[in-house]
């Protein structure tokens, strides 16, 4: 059986999440993620030909709220919890790559 | 030499005019003090849960139905990317099952542009880059305001049906008119409540397959949009004519140097790993809701233009201006009150840009009637109309007060005959079919009558004299 997930895959996914992993962690997570994918493969093996796809485990649709303003959080309290603040804004390191 | 065709599709992000954000009860407002409209949900704090805003769904449906889309059962997905403008590190959007699909936007000139989808998603926070002259790649650090994070957006994605910068601008103007008419958005590009990205490619005119496209961002006005399309088409054509290839990429429009520049993004930035948002259940608007939204829609620009064109027989461009000014109801009412169709449209197009002021429907109708009957020249009617707008009143009384006495028909005929007699060479050219000469005769008669003559009547008289055998 082909490998479910390679070390390179794990390194790629970690990179996307800006996680720096040690070699030892890469090895360990490759094994652990492969186990998760094995489980998904078990589920995939079931015959679901006659089963309609579900988008959500809850038998609910249209959970909505009215468009009415309610107070949120106090700025000073929130900013006090931030690592760095400038000009009433969250101060973050320079970023490369453009957002969508 | 190859003849090239520009192909454009637009993605327009429209902020919905709701009171609150898409998934939390924070205020949706432009220009508030930074970070004053924030809560655990839009800050992505652990344990918080999103709840969908009914008002945002309703506005999205209004827009979708106005664009002739089908409203479908839809789902929300997480679009994952690591960037400080979304504190959750994902944006909730609609992916493979959007709320509105398959519509059409009809432009003022009758062009029909396909709408692929118009889906709901949340806006991101606003970053300010500090240092490096505000340029993102040279910034020392960035400052983030989350007031905008979670504000509801509809992203309207057109099909690649546009063929020029001008058509793209017309599309944006039309979409803006629909957004405003439906109340879905205030659609202010300058405040960022309407943001346009353009997918641009070129191909030889006889090709049916699309060329490789570039997506251009940072288009902050319809003017930038037009300039960017023209620039980008020229750039791509130059590459292809030099035997090179167009690379599919995202490019940034620089208003100052008038060029597009490739964004220095890593390949992985586009690996969004969409997956269904487990905290939100499906959205399935029932027939009753859809029907009530459809029935509450106001008359939209395209059908209003058709109605006015049919009623007045006026040209497309004039009709478009009148509808854009919102004067079509006035024109139609004045027409019903006995006004002259063509003159009503001409005045609405040219003389009422500043609003109708004290002008009443009946006065407008009566004014154009007087004009049609030859009691007022076009120039005089303009002056009377300006007075009616400023102070109201009855057009006949205003005309009398301004000292406009219609020229008697025979006095005008004499002036025309005099002009013909005094200019036999010009008259011979007119008879030989040189229609440009008619302008000369109108000018002569105008001078002789000190501008009291109606140019159209003079033209008609010239025609009569010619038919009578010169
Ligand atoms: Zn919030």
XYZ file of C-alpha atoms and ligand atoms in Angstrom:
571
model
C 0.000 0.000 0.000
C 1.248 3.468 -0.901
C 2.104 5.791 1.912
C -0.949 7.745 3.018
C 1.049 10.848 3.746
C 4.681 11.737 3.286
C 7.014 13.742 5.440
C 6.991 16.366 2.708
C 3.189 16.638 2.895
C 3.395 17.233 6.622
C 6.130 19.820 6.189
C 3.989 21.567 3.547
C 0.885 21.663 5.742
C 2.946 22.857 8.705
C 4.364 25.617 6.505
C 0.870 26.750 5.547
C 0.016 27.080 9.231
C 3.360 28.831 9.888
C 4.416 26.020 12.236
C 8.086 25.261 12.624
C 8.538 21.563 13.317
C 11.689 19.739 14.353
C 12.758 16.628 12.417
C 11.597 14.504 15.294
C 8.156 16.198 15.263
C 7.859 15.761 11.505
C 8.459 12.019 11.887
C 6.010 11.689 14.742
C 3.220 13.727 13.073
C 3.622 11.866 9.806
C 2.857 8.614 11.618
C -0.015 10.140 13.597
C -1.632 11.813 10.577
C -1.327 8.572 8.629
C -3.359 6.874 11.374
C -6.060 9.548 11.026
C -6.131 9.003 7.266
C -6.331 5.253 7.806
C -9.493 5.838 9.774
C -10.895 7.997 6.963
C -10.063 5.186 4.561
C -12.097 2.773 6.718
C -15.092 5.097 6.421
C -14.490 5.523 2.719
C -14.637 1.738 2.273
C -18.319 1.691 3.277
C -20.897 1.362 0.519
C -22.654 4.738 0.495
C -24.188 4.415 -2.968
C -27.727 4.818 -1.616
C -26.952 7.469 1.027
C -27.555 11.151 0.339
C -24.558 13.353 1.208
C -24.980 15.371 4.392
C -23.452 18.786 4.868
C -23.745 18.726 8.611
C -24.327 16.120 11.325
C -27.126 18.195 12.902
C -30.604 17.831 11.349
C -30.949 21.627 11.200
C -31.025 24.338 8.536
C -31.476 28.137 8.652
C -30.199 28.925 12.128
C -30.490 32.699 11.922
C -30.491 35.761 14.132
C -32.169 39.114 13.591
C -30.033 41.974 12.309
C -29.912 43.861 15.611
C -26.789 45.452 17.118
C -25.651 44.250 20.528
C -22.674 45.588 22.469
C -19.388 43.772 21.889
C -16.146 43.944 23.828
C -14.477 47.005 25.281
C -11.504 48.033 23.189
C -9.203 48.709 26.117
C -9.847 45.274 27.579
C -9.189 43.562 24.260
C -6.088 45.560 23.386
C -4.694 44.943 26.861
C -4.617 41.243 25.975
C -2.725 41.814 22.715
C 1.048 41.252 22.566
C 1.606 44.601 20.893
C -0.572 47.654 20.289
C -0.120 50.943 18.467
C -2.626 53.679 17.716
C -5.608 51.660 19.067
C -4.744 48.899 16.607
C -3.169 45.478 16.898
C 0.487 45.742 15.972
C 1.727 42.761 13.988
C 5.042 41.836 12.325
C 5.476 42.668 8.643
C 3.822 40.090 6.429
C 4.860 38.708 3.099
C 2.369 37.399 0.596
C -0.870 39.101 -0.224
C -4.202 38.311 1.407
C -7.020 37.214 -0.843
C -0.736 41.262 -38.211
C -2.949 39.608 -35.611
C -5.992 41.479 -34.412
C -6.483 40.986 -30.686
C -9.546 40.864 -28.506
C -9.541 41.726 -24.804
C -11.563 39.416 -22.572
C -12.548 40.553 -19.082
C -14.444 38.964 -16.213
C -15.008 40.895 -12.996
C -15.223 39.856 -9.362
C -16.927 42.545 -7.350
C -17.028 42.479 -3.552
C -20.031 44.391 -2.243
C -20.445 45.189 1.450
C -24.041 44.628 2.446
C -25.926 47.482 4.099
C -26.875 45.548 7.226
C -26.925 46.914 10.764
C -24.641 44.124 12.032
C -21.880 41.800 10.859
C -22.454 38.475 9.101
C -21.970 36.165 12.074
C -22.090 38.425 15.153
C -24.104 41.384 16.476
C -21.267 43.931 16.169
C -22.130 47.113 14.326
C -21.411 47.174 10.582
C -20.283 50.767 10.059
C -17.659 52.573 8.007
C -15.375 55.098 9.643
C -15.851 54.255 13.331
C -12.936 54.507 15.768
C -10.611 51.495 15.248
C -11.467 48.293 17.091
C -14.683 49.588 18.618
C -16.972 47.096 16.825
C -15.433 43.832 17.956
C -16.538 40.801 19.958
C -15.370 37.237 20.651
C -16.863 35.956 17.354
C -15.216 38.408 14.960
C -11.968 38.266 16.952
C -11.987 34.490 16.635
C -11.667 33.953 20.373
C -11.782 30.290 21.440
C -15.255 29.004 22.277
C -17.153 31.653 20.311
C -19.745 30.524 17.770
C -21.023 32.293 14.639
C -24.760 32.784 14.037
C -25.863 33.844 10.552
C -27.502 37.270 10.102
C -31.004 36.982 8.596
C -30.745 40.527 7.223
C -27.560 39.706 5.309
C -29.181 36.625 3.774
C -32.162 38.707 2.744
C -29.996 41.380 1.077
C -27.946 38.702 -0.701
C -31.174 37.203 -2.009
C -32.432 40.635 -3.123
C -29.259 41.167 -5.106
C -29.272 37.632 -6.508
C -32.885 37.838 -7.622
C -32.315 41.311 -9.105
C -29.488 39.760 -11.141
C -31.819 37.029 -12.350
C -29.970 34.350 -10.362
C -31.503 31.191 -8.974
C -31.421 31.151 -5.168
C -30.092 27.746 -4.151
C -29.617 25.870 -0.883
C -26.102 26.837 0.187
C -23.245 26.005 2.539
C -20.423 27.871 4.225
C -16.797 26.808 4.038
C -13.620 27.874 5.764
C -11.015 29.377 3.456
C -7.773 28.919 5.366
C -4.917 31.319 5.122
C -2.448 32.754 7.560
C -2.730 36.494 7.570
C -3.338 38.947 10.392
C -6.376 40.575 8.759
C -8.412 37.504 9.812
C -7.787 36.695 13.468
C -9.285 33.212 13.032
C -6.785 32.451 10.239
C -9.667 31.559 7.997
C -12.392 33.446 6.220
C -15.894 32.029 6.141
C -17.097 32.001 2.564
C -19.278 29.987 0.223
C -17.415 27.591 -1.997
C -19.049 24.913 -4.124
C -22.647 25.653 -3.101
C -23.200 29.426 -3.269
C -26.542 31.085 -2.517
C -27.031 32.725 -5.952
C -26.101 31.132 -9.282
C -26.510 31.789 -12.997
C -27.778 35.293 -13.527
C -27.348 38.090 -15.999
C -26.685 41.818 -15.808
C -28.023 43.874 -18.703
C -25.951 46.978 -19.408
C -27.291 50.342 -20.564
C -26.425 49.606 -24.203
C -28.262 46.285 -24.078
C -25.172 44.053 -23.647
C -25.999 41.044 -21.482
C -23.221 39.901 -19.147
C -23.498 36.489 -17.531
C -23.284 36.232 -13.735
C -21.703 32.972 -12.644
C -22.487 33.343 -8.944
C -23.084 35.861 -6.173
C -22.075 34.319 -2.871
C -21.982 35.384 0.768
C -18.753 35.766 2.707
C -17.262 37.809 5.510
C -14.959 40.771 5.011
C -11.473 40.921 6.531
C -10.001 43.433 8.947
C -8.142 46.473 7.694
C -4.332 46.521 7.777
C -2.253 49.666 7.711
C 1.375 49.133 6.744
C 3.824 51.286 8.676
C 7.256 52.203 7.306
C 8.520 51.538 3.789
C 6.271 54.278 2.427
C 3.150 52.184 3.086
C 4.275 49.479 0.674
C 3.409 46.091 2.017
C 6.691 44.367 1.181
C 8.862 47.056 2.690
C 6.745 47.700 5.769
C 8.353 47.669 9.166
C 5.168 46.419 10.770
C 1.414 46.484 10.256
C -1.494 47.754 12.344
C -4.834 45.971 12.252
C -8.340 47.286 12.877
C -10.956 44.514 13.152
C -14.058 46.705 12.773
C -14.415 45.414 9.210
C -13.649 41.777 10.063
C -16.887 39.846 9.641
C -18.818 42.534 7.762
C -21.106 40.778 5.267
C -20.080 40.770 1.613
C -21.585 39.427 -1.543
C -18.987 38.588 -4.156
C -20.508 38.903 -7.618
C -18.547 36.890 -10.175
C -19.243 37.648 -13.836
C -18.547 35.376 -16.747
C -15.738 36.491 -19.076
C -18.266 38.295 -21.259
C -16.764 41.799 -21.283
C -14.670 42.871 -24.276
C -13.283 46.297 -23.409
C -12.352 48.687 -20.623
C -15.419 50.716 -21.469
C -17.707 47.686 -21.158
C -16.126 46.793 -17.808
C -16.776 50.288 -16.501
C -20.349 50.150 -17.763
C -20.769 46.826 -15.947
C -19.555 48.288 -12.656
C -21.843 51.310 -13.045
C -24.809 49.066 -13.771
C -24.041 46.750 -10.863
C -23.774 49.793 -8.613
C -27.210 50.974 -9.807
C -28.688 47.546 -9.015
C -27.024 47.469 -5.576
C -28.424 50.893 -4.745
C -31.886 50.159 -6.193
C -32.208 46.940 -4.183
C -30.788 48.544 -1.031
C -28.237 45.715 -0.852
C -25.242 48.058 -0.563
C -24.374 51.728 -0.705
C -21.776 50.629 -3.314
C -19.218 53.353 -2.640
C -15.943 52.452 -4.298
C -14.155 55.322 -2.549
C -15.108 53.912 0.863
C -14.318 50.366 -0.194
C -17.887 49.126 0.118
C -17.594 48.030 -3.524
C -14.242 46.522 -4.580
C -13.412 45.276 -8.039
C -10.887 42.667 -9.203
C -10.495 42.070 -12.932
C -9.536 38.852 -14.737
C -7.972 39.968 -17.987
C -6.756 37.977 -20.987
C -6.295 38.543 -24.709
C -6.753 36.306 -27.736
C -6.763 36.624 -31.517
C -10.238 37.820 -32.511
C -11.067 34.603 -34.372
C -10.163 32.318 -31.438
C -12.903 30.816 -29.311
C -10.690 29.539 -26.489
C -9.620 31.933 -23.755
C -6.026 33.119 -23.342
C -4.082 32.846 -20.085
C -5.466 35.416 -17.674
C -4.066 37.671 -15.008
C -6.090 38.824 -12.041
C -5.604 42.516 -11.310
C -6.311 43.893 -7.840
C -6.294 47.299 -6.160
C -8.758 48.950 -8.529
C -10.216 51.751 -6.448
C -12.321 53.516 -9.053
C -13.918 52.782 -12.410
C -11.212 55.001 -13.888
C -8.471 52.769 -12.442
C -10.368 49.735 -13.714
C -10.427 51.107 -17.261
C -6.780 52.144 -17.203
C -5.669 48.810 -15.754
C -7.545 46.814 -18.403
C -6.049 48.870 -21.228
C -2.550 48.599 -19.760
C -2.805 44.889 -19.049
C -4.171 44.081 -22.518
C -1.287 46.013 -24.113
C 1.242 44.222 -21.895
C -0.123 40.776 -22.748
C -0.360 41.508 -26.480
C 3.267 42.737 -26.474
C 4.375 39.496 -24.781
C 2.502 37.296 -27.242
C 3.690 39.255 -30.272
C 7.259 38.844 -29.030
C 6.698 35.090 -28.980
C 6.538 34.892 -25.199
C 3.862 33.496 -22.909
C 1.516 35.195 -20.463
C 2.050 33.797 -16.969
C -1.116 33.275 -14.961
C -0.660 35.426 -11.869
C -2.175 38.012 -9.597
C -1.057 41.561 -10.323
C -1.395 44.796 -8.411
C -2.490 48.011 -10.141
C -0.313 51.005 -9.290
C -2.342 54.148 -9.896
C 0.751 56.349 -9.689
C 2.857 54.697 -12.407
C -0.112 53.434 -14.424
C 1.120 49.834 -14.540
C 0.342 46.443 -13.065
C 3.005 44.629 -11.042
C 3.170 40.950 -10.109
C 2.497 40.294 -6.440
C 5.385 38.661 -4.708
C 3.297 35.876 -3.228
C 4.353 32.420 -2.383
C 2.730 29.642 -4.370
C 1.373 28.165 -1.156
C -0.670 31.285 -0.450
C -3.260 29.831 -2.827
C -3.571 26.530 -1.013
C -6.707 27.506 0.890
C -7.730 24.013 2.032
C -11.460 24.786 1.912
C -13.582 22.611 4.146
C -17.195 22.863 5.377
C -17.603 25.234 8.328
C -18.706 22.888 11.122
C -20.125 25.759 13.211
C -22.751 26.730 10.628
C -25.652 24.658 9.358
C -26.906 24.764 5.741
C -28.865 27.761 4.503
C -32.030 26.684 2.707
C -34.340 29.617 1.983
C -37.869 28.283 1.447
C -40.199 29.211 -1.399
C -42.216 31.586 0.773
C -39.143 33.596 1.773
C -37.771 33.704 -1.768
C -41.140 34.765 -3.154
C -41.626 37.534 -0.625
C -38.133 38.895 -1.343
C -38.745 38.736 -5.103
C -42.061 40.557 -4.722
C -40.496 43.316 -2.632
C -37.941 44.243 -5.307
C -38.290 47.753 -6.764
C -38.313 48.356 -10.541
C -34.719 47.769 -11.704
C -32.694 49.915 -14.125
C -32.844 47.594 -17.172
C -36.650 47.177 -17.236
C -37.038 50.885 -16.439
C -34.900 51.729 -19.483
C -36.957 49.416 -21.673
C -40.199 50.954 -20.409
C -38.981 54.501 -21.101
C -37.560 53.601 -24.528
C -40.834 51.988 -25.546
C -42.948 54.890 -24.296
C -40.857 57.658 -25.884
C -39.045 56.010 -28.784
C -35.865 57.739 -27.618
C -32.284 56.655 -28.252
C -30.555 54.200 -25.897
C -27.989 56.661 -24.573
C -30.554 59.340 -23.683
C -32.807 56.793 -22.004
C -29.866 55.473 -19.954
C -29.036 58.963 -18.666
C -32.645 59.718 -17.740
C -33.005 56.438 -15.814
C -29.642 56.927 -14.121
C -30.875 60.337 -12.915
C -34.087 58.733 -11.696
C -36.170 61.014 -13.932
C -37.974 58.278 -15.846
C -41.077 58.374 -13.633
C -41.358 62.139 -14.139
C -40.983 61.819 -17.907
C -43.579 59.047 -18.103
C -46.031 61.004 -15.933
C -45.525 64.164 -18.029
C -46.014 62.095 -21.167
C -49.303 60.804 -19.774
C -50.242 64.432 -19.028
C -49.910 65.305 -22.720
C -46.205 66.246 -22.957
C -44.092 65.757 -26.064
C -42.079 62.531 -25.720
C -38.879 63.569 -27.477
C -38.668 66.974 -25.820
C -39.364 65.530 -22.362
C -36.443 63.132 -22.766
C -34.129 65.800 -24.197
C -34.792 68.145 -21.254
C -34.468 65.321 -18.702
C -31.175 64.292 -20.299
C -29.611 67.753 -20.664
C -31.361 70.303 -18.474
C -32.325 68.554 -15.229
C -28.950 67.255 -14.047
C -29.236 69.413 -10.944
C -32.642 68.034 -9.986
C -36.250 68.981 -10.716
C -36.662 71.569 -7.938
C -40.111 73.143 -8.087
C -40.971 71.704 -11.505
C -44.322 69.926 -11.564
C -45.353 67.125 -13.900
C -48.076 69.284 -15.496
C -45.759 72.270 -16.026
C -43.153 69.990 -17.622
C -45.779 68.520 -19.931
C -47.192 71.959 -20.862
C -43.719 73.352 -21.561
C -42.891 70.643 -24.095
C -46.350 71.058 -25.625
C -45.646 74.773 -26.208
C -42.307 73.858 -27.730
C -43.858 71.256 -30.009
C -46.492 73.768 -31.124
C -43.778 76.265 -32.040
C -44.743 78.727 -29.295
C -41.227 78.453 -27.825
C -37.847 77.788 -29.428
C -35.590 75.140 -27.905
C -33.397 77.881 -26.416
C -36.357 79.702 -24.928
C -37.805 76.480 -23.544
C -34.527 75.839 -21.747
C -34.710 79.250 -20.079
C -38.363 78.750 -19.098
C -37.509 75.301 -17.703
C -34.689 76.735 -15.586
C -37.165 79.209 -14.115
C -39.756 76.468 -13.492
C -37.113 74.427 -11.650
C -36.005 77.426 -9.589
C -39.380 78.925 -8.722
C -42.157 76.791 -10.145
C -45.154 78.320 -11.913
C -46.967 77.996 -15.201
C -44.818 77.791 -18.355
C -47.021 80.132 -20.418
C -46.877 82.800 -17.701
C -43.124 82.343 -17.280
C -42.593 82.593 -21.054
C -44.640 85.801 -21.164
C -42.735 87.240 -18.208
C -39.460 86.493 -19.983
C -40.790 88.327 -23.033
C -40.858 85.308 -25.331
C -43.364 85.924 -28.076
C -43.455 83.191 -30.611
C -42.491 84.369 -34.052
C -45.410 84.298 -36.387
C -45.073 81.539 -38.914
C -45.045 83.860 -41.951
C -42.335 86.098 -40.485
C -40.156 83.015 -40.208
C -41.020 81.913 -43.738
C -40.004 85.365 -45.011
C -36.675 85.102 -43.166
C -36.040 81.690 -44.730
C -36.875 82.952 -48.219
C -34.596 85.966 -47.688
C -31.726 83.699 -46.666
C -32.208 81.526 -49.765
C -32.375 84.546 -52.055
C -29.226 86.059 -50.531
C -27.158 82.848 -50.889
C -27.889 81.263 -54.261
C -24.643 79.222 -54.376
C -25.271 77.661 -50.994
C -28.845 76.953 -51.968
C -27.683 75.166 -55.127
C -25.433 72.965 -53.000
C -28.350 72.247 -50.679
C -30.497 71.223 -53.636
C -27.648 69.027 -54.891
C -27.931 67.073 -51.647
C -25.212 68.681 -49.527
C -27.140 68.531 -46.254
C -24.351 70.202 -44.295
C -25.433 73.471 -45.886
C -28.699 73.365 -43.956
C -26.762 74.308 -40.818
C -25.520 77.392 -42.626
C -29.067 78.432 -43.527
C -30.310 77.836 -39.977
C -27.490 80.088 -38.783
C -28.454 82.801 -41.296
C -32.103 82.700 -40.237
C -31.136 82.697 -36.549
C -29.044 85.810 -37.084
C -31.825 87.533 -39.010
C -34.362 86.705 -36.280
C -32.018 87.392 -33.363
C -32.272 83.790 -32.225
C -36.079 83.776 -32.051
C -36.512 81.069 -34.675
C -36.845 77.384 -33.902
C -34.006 75.603 -35.709
C -36.103 72.544 -36.351
C -38.863 74.577 -37.970
C -36.272 76.340 -40.172
C -34.906 72.973 -41.278
C -38.417 71.815 -42.093
C -39.094 74.993 -44.093
C -35.867 74.505 -46.064
C -37.020 70.997 -46.923
C -40.394 72.321 -48.058
C -38.754 74.928 -50.304
C -36.532 72.240 -51.846
C -39.495 69.917 -52.438
C -41.349 72.811 -54.053
C -38.656 72.870 -56.714
C -36.135 75.350 -55.340
Zn -18.266 40.762 16.444
